[in-house]
Each structure stands twice: as C-alpha cells, then as structure tokens.
XYZ file of C-alpha atoms in Angstrom:
493
model
C 130.657 -10.875 350.802
C 132.604 -14.106 351.186
C 133.756 -16.636 348.634
C 134.411 -20.332 349.100
C 135.965 -21.433 352.413
C 135.882 -18.634 355.005
C 138.657 -20.172 357.080
C 141.548 -20.069 354.641
C 143.827 -17.015 354.258
C 143.089 -14.557 351.500
C 145.243 -14.646 348.414
C 146.933 -12.077 346.250
C 147.454 -9.529 349.005
C 150.099 -6.872 348.561
C 152.891 -6.537 351.102
C 152.391 -10.128 352.304
C 148.778 -9.455 353.187
C 149.814 -7.117 355.995
C 146.630 -5.066 355.955
C 143.090 -5.373 357.196
C 140.666 -4.577 354.421
C 136.949 -4.109 354.142
C 135.711 -6.308 351.356
C 132.796 -4.391 349.920
C 130.991 -1.136 349.352
C 127.386 -0.865 348.152
C 125.360 1.971 346.655
C 121.745 2.138 345.482
C 119.478 4.702 343.818
C 115.691 4.573 343.557
C 113.788 7.199 341.574
C 116.430 9.073 339.535
C 116.383 9.469 335.716
C 120.070 8.483 335.384
C 120.236 6.072 338.299
C 123.199 4.048 336.995
C 125.284 7.199 336.461
C 124.686 8.217 340.080
C 125.640 4.715 341.198
C 128.917 4.919 339.255
C 129.746 8.207 341.007
C 128.852 6.737 344.386
C 131.040 3.699 343.787
C 133.979 6.005 342.998
C 133.635 7.394 346.534
C 133.542 3.855 347.947
C 136.486 2.543 345.915
C 138.622 2.241 349.065
C 136.265 -0.482 350.315
C 136.961 -2.790 347.372
C 139.411 -2.481 344.503
C 139.326 -5.801 342.681
C 135.993 -5.603 340.895
C 132.870 -3.517 340.428
C 129.362 -3.988 339.089
C 126.132 -2.077 338.432
C 122.630 -3.416 337.807
C 119.741 -1.206 336.679
C 116.002 -1.730 336.100
C 113.980 0.172 333.495
C 110.559 -1.040 334.596
C 110.629 -4.025 332.256
C 114.143 -5.462 332.146
C 117.221 -5.639 334.346
C 120.572 -4.584 332.863
C 123.947 -5.490 334.352
C 127.591 -4.700 333.736
C 130.253 -6.297 335.936
C 134.016 -6.146 335.495
C 137.316 -6.810 337.193
C 139.258 -3.733 338.282
C 138.373 -0.239 339.450
C 135.211 1.744 338.819
C 137.216 4.167 336.693
C 138.013 2.474 333.429
C 134.992 0.186 333.653
C 132.167 2.710 334.098
C 133.494 5.871 332.466
C 132.524 5.097 328.868
C 129.225 5.941 327.173
C 129.001 2.515 325.578
C 129.110 0.935 329.028
C 126.667 3.270 330.744
C 124.042 3.709 328.003
C 122.664 0.144 328.275
C 122.224 0.575 332.053
C 118.823 2.212 331.623
C 116.268 2.886 334.309
C 115.387 4.944 337.352
C 116.522 2.251 339.803
C 120.063 0.897 340.096
C 122.495 -0.558 342.591
C 126.221 -1.160 342.546
C 129.011 -2.917 344.369
C 132.791 -2.735 344.748
C 134.587 -5.723 346.187
C 137.752 -7.343 347.360
C 137.869 -11.102 347.200
C 138.355 -12.710 350.594
C 139.176 -16.293 349.748
C 138.720 -18.509 346.742
C 138.870 -17.326 343.192
C 138.900 -13.762 341.969
C 136.464 -14.374 339.133
C 133.780 -12.500 337.260
C 131.105 -14.932 338.434
C 131.594 -13.666 342.000
C 131.363 -9.983 341.080
C 128.200 -8.299 342.342
C 125.400 -7.355 342.112
C 124.347 -10.984 341.688
C 121.211 -11.493 339.607
C 118.669 -14.301 339.242
C 115.304 -14.803 337.576
C 112.948 -16.048 340.278
C 109.317 -17.096 339.979
C 108.369 -13.617 341.201
C 110.625 -11.899 338.637
C 114.170 -10.530 338.540
C 116.158 -10.334 341.768
C 119.466 -8.426 342.069
C 121.459 -8.196 345.300
C 124.543 -6.310 346.513
C 126.026 -7.396 349.845
C 128.546 -6.012 352.306
C 129.392 -8.477 355.062
C 129.822 -12.198 355.624
C 127.262 -14.918 356.276
C 128.838 -17.041 359.005
C 126.659 -20.100 358.374
C 126.783 -19.903 354.570
C 128.622 -23.202 354.137
C 126.010 -25.158 356.098
C 123.132 -23.416 354.317
C 124.756 -24.059 350.961
C 125.135 -27.795 351.669
C 121.473 -28.046 352.668
C 120.332 -26.110 349.598
C 122.412 -28.246 347.226
C 120.938 -31.405 348.761
C 117.478 -29.964 348.043
C 118.367 -29.361 344.394
C 119.730 -25.809 344.268
C 122.399 -25.205 341.629
C 124.914 -22.503 342.552
C 126.543 -20.333 339.886
C 129.150 -18.667 342.121
C 131.262 -19.396 345.167
C 129.865 -16.374 347.014
C 127.972 -16.600 350.291
C 125.654 -13.903 348.900
C 124.160 -16.387 346.460
C 122.913 -18.377 349.450
C 120.422 -15.581 350.145
C 119.082 -15.779 346.585
C 118.440 -19.518 346.909
C 116.784 -19.092 350.297
C 114.445 -16.510 348.746
C 113.749 -18.772 345.764
C 112.859 -21.775 347.939
C 110.839 -19.915 350.566
C 107.184 -20.936 350.906
C 106.003 -17.389 351.631
C 103.909 -15.603 349.020
C 105.323 -12.095 348.570
C 108.905 -11.223 347.639
C 109.367 -9.176 350.799
C 108.134 -12.013 353.016
C 110.368 -14.471 351.159
C 113.315 -12.146 351.667
C 112.602 -11.780 355.387
C 112.252 -15.557 355.677
C 115.684 -15.936 354.065
C 117.314 -13.416 356.370
C 115.936 -15.154 359.438
C 117.923 -18.240 358.443
C 121.313 -16.547 358.084
C 123.889 -15.671 360.708
C 126.618 -13.075 360.603
C 126.839 -9.590 359.149
C 125.084 -8.048 356.200
C 124.128 -4.749 354.710
C 122.107 -5.424 351.575
C 120.602 -3.545 348.663
C 118.080 -5.629 346.721
C 116.254 -4.777 343.492
C 113.043 -6.478 342.372
C 110.383 -5.435 339.838
C 108.356 -4.163 342.802
C 111.028 -1.826 344.151
C 114.260 -1.530 346.128
C 115.000 -2.952 349.583
C 117.850 -1.778 351.819
C 118.565 -3.521 355.104
C 121.081 -4.237 357.863
C 121.528 -7.270 360.062
C 119.964 -7.065 363.560
C 123.318 -6.148 365.158
C 124.149 -3.518 362.528
C 127.689 -4.828 362.189
C 128.174 -3.414 358.704
C 127.136 0.196 357.942
C 124.405 1.530 355.656
C 123.033 5.071 355.345
C 120.160 6.736 353.488
C 120.008 10.076 351.683
C 117.887 12.073 349.221
C 118.682 13.966 346.043
C 116.107 15.537 343.716
C 113.384 13.296 345.091
C 115.408 10.080 344.687
C 116.360 7.832 347.587
C 120.026 6.938 347.970
C 121.548 4.095 350.011
C 125.279 3.802 350.602
C 127.897 2.177 352.807
C 129.229 5.607 353.854
C 128.043 9.204 353.933
C 130.960 10.319 351.743
C 129.234 8.589 348.811
C 126.144 10.730 349.442
C 128.311 13.837 349.316
C 129.728 12.918 345.924
C 126.283 12.732 344.271
C 125.001 15.850 346.049
C 122.586 13.922 348.262
C 121.461 15.066 351.683
C 122.082 12.612 354.495
C 118.768 11.549 356.030
C 119.757 8.912 358.582
C 121.416 5.554 359.147
C 119.433 2.447 358.322
C 118.833 1.031 361.790
C 120.134 -2.407 362.760
C 117.531 -4.993 361.835
C 115.564 -2.540 359.674
C 114.302 -3.070 356.126
C 113.577 0.078 354.147
C 111.440 -0.494 351.048
C 111.112 2.034 348.214
C 108.137 1.259 345.972
C 106.548 3.583 343.461
C 108.218 6.630 344.999
C 106.902 5.748 348.461
C 109.102 4.585 351.323
C 108.239 2.277 354.219
C 110.167 0.847 357.144
C 109.868 -2.693 358.495
C 111.459 -4.264 361.580
C 110.896 -8.011 361.331
C 113.552 -9.105 363.816
C 113.476 -9.256 367.595
C 115.328 -6.184 368.903
C 118.859 -6.734 370.220
C 121.597 -4.376 371.359
C 123.502 -3.164 368.255
C 127.172 -4.051 367.751
C 128.476 -2.030 364.765
C 132.064 -2.716 363.697
C 134.453 -0.544 365.714
C 137.139 -0.846 363.035
C 135.120 1.435 360.768
C 136.398 4.260 362.991
C 139.966 2.973 363.109
C 140.524 2.345 359.411
C 137.768 1.226 357.024
C 135.643 4.338 356.576
C 137.006 7.381 354.799
C 137.931 10.091 357.311
C 135.448 12.505 355.709
C 132.531 10.159 356.448
C 130.089 10.408 359.345
C 129.375 7.140 361.159
C 126.577 6.938 363.745
C 126.587 10.756 363.989
C 130.340 10.806 364.663
C 132.967 12.344 362.400
C 135.394 9.530 361.547
C 138.225 12.052 361.272
C 137.482 13.499 364.717
C 137.338 10.030 366.288
C 140.683 9.089 364.762
C 142.286 12.236 366.136
C 140.793 11.422 369.545
C 142.259 7.912 369.362
C 145.674 9.438 368.656
C 145.320 11.823 371.594
C 144.347 8.941 373.874
C 147.341 6.977 372.616
C 149.616 9.891 373.552
C 148.170 9.866 377.072
C 148.550 6.112 377.472
C 151.907 5.636 375.741
C 154.081 8.779 375.884
C 157.720 8.725 374.791
C 160.389 11.388 374.432
C 160.922 12.116 370.762
C 161.521 14.866 368.209
C 158.851 14.098 365.601
C 155.485 12.382 365.219
C 155.246 10.763 361.783
C 152.181 9.032 360.321
C 152.353 5.906 358.227
C 150.294 7.304 355.339
C 147.525 7.612 354.757
C 145.538 5.725 357.370
C 147.729 6.779 360.285
C 147.532 10.509 359.568
C 144.507 11.646 361.670
C 145.692 9.649 364.698
C 149.196 11.087 364.300
C 147.767 14.618 364.308
C 145.901 13.820 367.534
C 149.027 12.305 369.101
C 151.131 15.321 368.151
C 148.588 17.818 369.473
C 148.212 15.987 372.779
C 151.950 15.371 373.286
C 153.232 18.701 371.986
C 155.692 16.901 369.712
C 155.787 18.307 366.161
C 153.855 16.485 363.439
C 155.788 15.983 360.206
C 155.459 13.973 357.005
C 158.509 11.774 357.391
C 157.146 9.191 354.950
C 155.953 10.154 351.498
C 153.423 7.865 349.840
C 153.106 7.262 346.113
C 149.466 7.161 345.024
C 150.248 5.537 341.688
C 151.106 2.014 342.798
C 148.479 -0.626 342.157
C 148.172 -4.214 343.329
C 148.968 -5.548 339.862
C 152.636 -4.536 339.904
C 154.700 -7.433 338.564
C 157.128 -8.793 341.154
C 159.220 -11.395 339.318
C 161.572 -12.359 342.140
C 161.692 -12.369 345.907
C 164.397 -9.691 345.879
C 162.199 -7.325 343.871
C 159.072 -8.303 345.817
C 160.664 -7.281 349.118
C 161.396 -3.866 347.649
C 157.650 -3.385 347.065
C 157.158 -1.295 350.188
C 159.522 1.343 348.765
C 157.254 1.745 345.762
C 154.436 2.758 348.065
C 156.354 4.565 350.821
C 159.649 6.423 350.879
C 161.490 8.124 353.708
C 161.830 11.904 353.820
C 165.543 11.605 354.603
C 166.359 15.267 355.187
C 163.661 15.413 357.860
C 164.264 12.058 359.575
C 168.055 11.963 359.823
C 169.314 12.167 363.405
C 165.795 12.450 364.872
C 163.968 10.394 367.482
C 160.696 9.592 365.755
C 157.298 8.195 366.681
C 155.574 6.293 363.891
C 151.761 6.191 364.094
C 149.833 3.480 362.250
C 146.268 2.186 362.464
C 147.071 -1.490 363.129
C 149.601 -4.293 362.952
C 148.459 -7.472 361.221
C 151.329 -9.786 360.283
C 153.977 -7.203 361.108
C 155.873 -7.462 357.830
C 155.039 -3.934 356.682
C 155.831 -2.446 360.100
C 159.230 -4.162 360.014
C 159.973 -2.662 356.589
C 158.796 0.822 357.600
C 160.929 0.773 360.762
C 163.942 -0.377 358.747
C 163.273 2.365 356.184
C 163.419 4.968 358.975
C 166.678 3.552 360.311
C 168.181 3.495 356.822
C 167.209 7.170 356.528
C 169.248 7.926 359.647
C 166.633 8.035 362.416
C 168.278 7.957 365.836
C 165.334 6.137 367.483
C 162.164 4.610 366.070
C 159.150 4.198 368.335
C 155.921 2.665 367.035
C 152.464 3.601 368.342
C 149.326 1.870 367.065
C 145.880 3.519 367.040
C 144.023 0.292 367.835
C 144.465 -2.561 370.300
C 146.446 -5.635 369.207
C 144.623 -7.622 366.497
C 144.600 -11.116 367.997
C 141.559 -12.677 366.332
C 140.241 -13.186 362.802
C 137.126 -11.413 361.562
C 134.213 -13.419 360.139
C 131.995 -10.430 359.376
C 133.325 -9.049 356.105
C 136.925 -8.052 356.793
C 139.887 -9.510 354.945
C 141.829 -10.947 357.890
C 144.609 -13.545 357.821
C 143.959 -16.754 359.711
C 144.527 -16.291 363.414
C 147.853 -18.125 363.534
C 149.324 -15.552 361.130
C 148.352 -12.527 363.227
C 151.480 -11.241 364.933
C 149.624 -10.351 368.151
C 148.193 -13.858 368.415
C 151.562 -15.503 368.932
C 153.646 -12.698 370.473
C 153.351 -10.316 373.405
C 154.059 -6.624 372.885
C 157.739 -6.872 373.820
C 158.179 -9.728 371.354
C 156.308 -7.794 368.692
C 158.590 -4.781 369.231
C 161.616 -7.023 368.800
C 160.131 -8.552 365.655
C 159.557 -5.198 363.935
C 162.890 -3.930 365.371
C 161.377 -0.835 367.000
C 162.897 0.830 370.066
C 159.441 0.645 371.657
C 155.919 -0.379 370.700
C 152.551 0.429 372.260
C 148.893 0.108 371.323
C 145.897 2.113 372.479
C 143.971 0.096 375.069
C 140.512 -1.277 374.367
C 139.109 1.035 377.042
C 141.041 3.919 375.483
C 139.467 3.144 372.135
C 135.985 3.302 373.649
C 136.918 6.501 375.477
C 137.912 8.095 372.152
C 134.423 7.229 370.916
C 132.994 9.098 373.907
C 131.734 5.908 375.539
C 132.332 4.279 378.940
C 135.105 1.752 379.438
C 134.311 -1.577 377.865
C 134.543 -3.353 381.214
C 131.797 -1.130 382.641
C 129.150 -1.774 379.976
C 127.850 -4.380 377.599
C 130.028 -3.746 374.514
C 128.374 -1.263 372.171
C 130.465 -2.308 369.160
C 131.819 -5.446 367.563
C 135.453 -5.546 368.671
C 135.985 -9.275 368.166
C 139.240 -8.776 366.243
C 140.708 -7.360 369.447
C 138.849 -9.263 372.168
C 137.599 -12.489 370.598
C 134.079 -11.571 371.735
C 132.083 -12.532 368.636
C 128.511 -11.189 368.802
C 126.946 -13.933 366.654
C 127.145 -17.675 366.254
C 129.948 -18.867 363.953
C 128.424 -22.090 362.690
C 130.787 -22.658 359.776
C 133.819 -21.822 361.887
C 132.754 -24.196 364.660
C 132.101 -26.990 362.182
C 135.452 -26.400 360.491
C 137.230 -26.590 363.850
C 135.377 -29.794 364.670
C 136.420 -31.341 361.341
C 140.044 -30.320 361.929
C 139.988 -31.781 365.444
C 138.484 -35.031 364.121
C 141.172 -35.252 361.429
C 143.891 -34.644 364.019
C 142.422 -37.339 366.288
C 142.245 -39.778 363.360
C 145.928 -39.177 362.596
C 146.837 -39.919 366.200
C 144.779 -43.107 366.220
C 146.353 -44.296 362.971
C-alpha cells in the first residue's frame, strides 16, 4: 500500500532507515459472531508487518462501521468502547507502515467508499506500480481522491467500471493495475480475498467455527484458533457469500513469483509460507552461508531478532558455538525523542547492547538478515569492538540488496543502498568489519530446496537482489523519463 510518489525515500525511519520493512498486514473474517474481535487478535499477530497505524471495518448486514487510528493495535483496539460499535459477522483489518508521503489518518486502511452498488471497503498489502498514471487518468475523468494511497485507485476503477456486478467491476479494475497486491474487500454481498497473478504478496485462508479467515500469514490463523486450509493461489479470487465460498480465476495463468524476502525477514519465523516453515528455511540459509563463507572464530552471534534463526543454522553447520552476544531491548519504540545528533547516534544502544563478558577477547561472527544503508551494521560492529571483541566478521543471510522494491517493501532509493555503490570489500571497509560475506543468490534458492537460479526460470521475486522485476514499472519508467528530460533541459540551457 503506497502513498504519494513511489520514487522518493521513506521518511521517519529509525536508525537512518537502515531496515527493509514490509508495509502492511491484512486480516479478514467472514461468518463469525464477533468478527471484529477476531480481526483485532489477528492484527496483533501481524503487528510486525506494520506499526504506524491500524484499522478495522465491520458490516452488520445493513451498515459498515470503521475505526482507524495511528499507532499499534494494542491501545487502539483493546477497549470496549472502541470494539462495541464494530458490529457484524464480517470484518477486515489492516496494519501499515507508511512508505512515502504523509503519515496521516486519511491513508489508514481499510479504505471505505459508498458506491452505486453499496458500501465498499478494501485492505491492501502491496504496491500498484502504475498507480500514478491511473490516478492522473481518473482525475481527468472527474474522480476526486480523498487520500494519497495507491489503494484508492482501485476503488475509483471499480466505481467507474461499466460492468454490471460488483465482482465483475472489481475484476475489471484489477485487470488495469500492475504490480503486487493481496486484497481483502467487503461489500454488502460478501467478502472477496485475492492475490495478484504473480502472487508476489502472501495471503492464506483458514477456518474457525464455520467462519472463513484470510490473513497475510499463518501465524495470524494460529492466534485466533483457526485451522489453515490453504494459500490463496496467485491470480485467484475467493468469494464468501451467504456462508458459501467460491473460487474464480479471471486472469491468464503465469508462473508465480512470490517475494523471496518473506523467507529472509518479513514473515514471522513461526509462520508457514508455501508449505515451508519460515524458521526452517532461515536456519537452512544460515547453514548454506556457513558452507559458502566459513571463517575461523570463537562465537556465532545473531543481530537480534531477525538474524537469530540463520545464526543457529550457521553455528550448527560450522560447529562454532552460538551465543547471545547482543541483547535487545523490546521496549524501544519509533517515537523516542532524539533532540540532537549526538543523542540520535546513540539510538542503536537503546535497542541493542553488547554482552561484554561474553564478547571480550573473542573472534566473533555476526549474523544479520540484510544490509541496507549500512549505518546500523557499522554501529553494531563498533559496539562489538568497544566491548573488546578481538575480531568482528559479518555474515549476511541474503544476497546484497542492490535494487529498490516497488512491490510493497519500504526500501530506500537505489542510490542510498550500500550494495548499489560499493563492492563487498568496500562494504566491509565501510562497516569496519574484518570480513564480510553474503549468501549467494543460488545459495538462497538452495536453502529453499530449489534448483540454482541460473538453471531455472526464477520461482520467486528476487528483484531487490537481481534487478529482475517480474512486472512492468510504468510509474518508475515515466519518472525516470521525466528526470532524464529535466537533466537534458538543464544541459541545453
């Protein structure tokens, strides 16, 4: 779910934006007496996918009810006075990070509109890569936008479609968009859950007490006691209407390309993705990293928490002891006031602190999931040296991130990615590590139990590593063209 210009860096990121972050998590319930309460529980389990805002919309058979708020699910949806108005047996919810543009209540989802066919609520995980062009065309035709979200583009496409039924209008809208989307839609007729034809963003289905559940990850099904049924297939629309479920496949079949970074970082380790345990895959990536990039050392230390499963795999494969050499505080939020640059640069110590007694005098291997700008890695390496580490080696459980993501991941612009401008030796020097290595792209696929990437048509979207984008990037191409024109004009002048 994108806001405003998709080609500007995100704002307000902690630690200089040195993380890759999934923007959204979605959760829907159809056919439960307390649907909104189940949605609130499900969103708790998906909080890691979006921590700036949350919203829930319910339908009681006559009216739609919505509550949206900035901040976490807890604190916004844990009070009776908030939950009681969210009546109905159907509800959907959303947690989000902002990508670009304003962090404002008008962009918090689910988005809702009154269409000619009735109420229409939508929750979206992903990015529409031609949203800017579609928006311009819609505005010229008279559409009035109430948000800066690309998700609203879908609402206007539905509203202006010439097809008769809501489902046909929705399909018509989706056939005009490019990019990545997992969607949960509520109408007076029922609930629709769908994925884009490539299945870039995840969506699963479960059952509990006769109700149908849709969620970004299986861990959210676990929290509400639902049984996992299956993944929503790429390009599939599942419609729940009057307690009955039907499946529709309106798009031409293509080879799926789900996001490979779900395994590296985004999904919770206790989730199952495409029948694979995320935790098991991350351990396998760490083991593969140990095979590809061994080094003599005394300890394997994860950068918590995302580096922990890979560090366990590395330690088991290498025979080097695994230890918690960095202790993470779980009570530091993104709203911490940093009044000066001196205090701001101490921010990493609020979140991570060295286990000095363990680290002192040791040769250590730090395991992390990725390097984005490199600023956090530099601070972590320096923290280990300040704690007395004799050597600090860095091993990364993904290939170098050289390209921006346009499919729903909070990525800095390409020029600010450390791996875009530096080779591995230069990156090692920048973060001041004794050595640095990344798992290879083929090693990453091997950890997934798949053939080397070079031997097959890629089975996942790995564009952030390879630059191989599986869809058209209309807005990106147009933005580049405008920039090139402006540069040419400057030279002519």
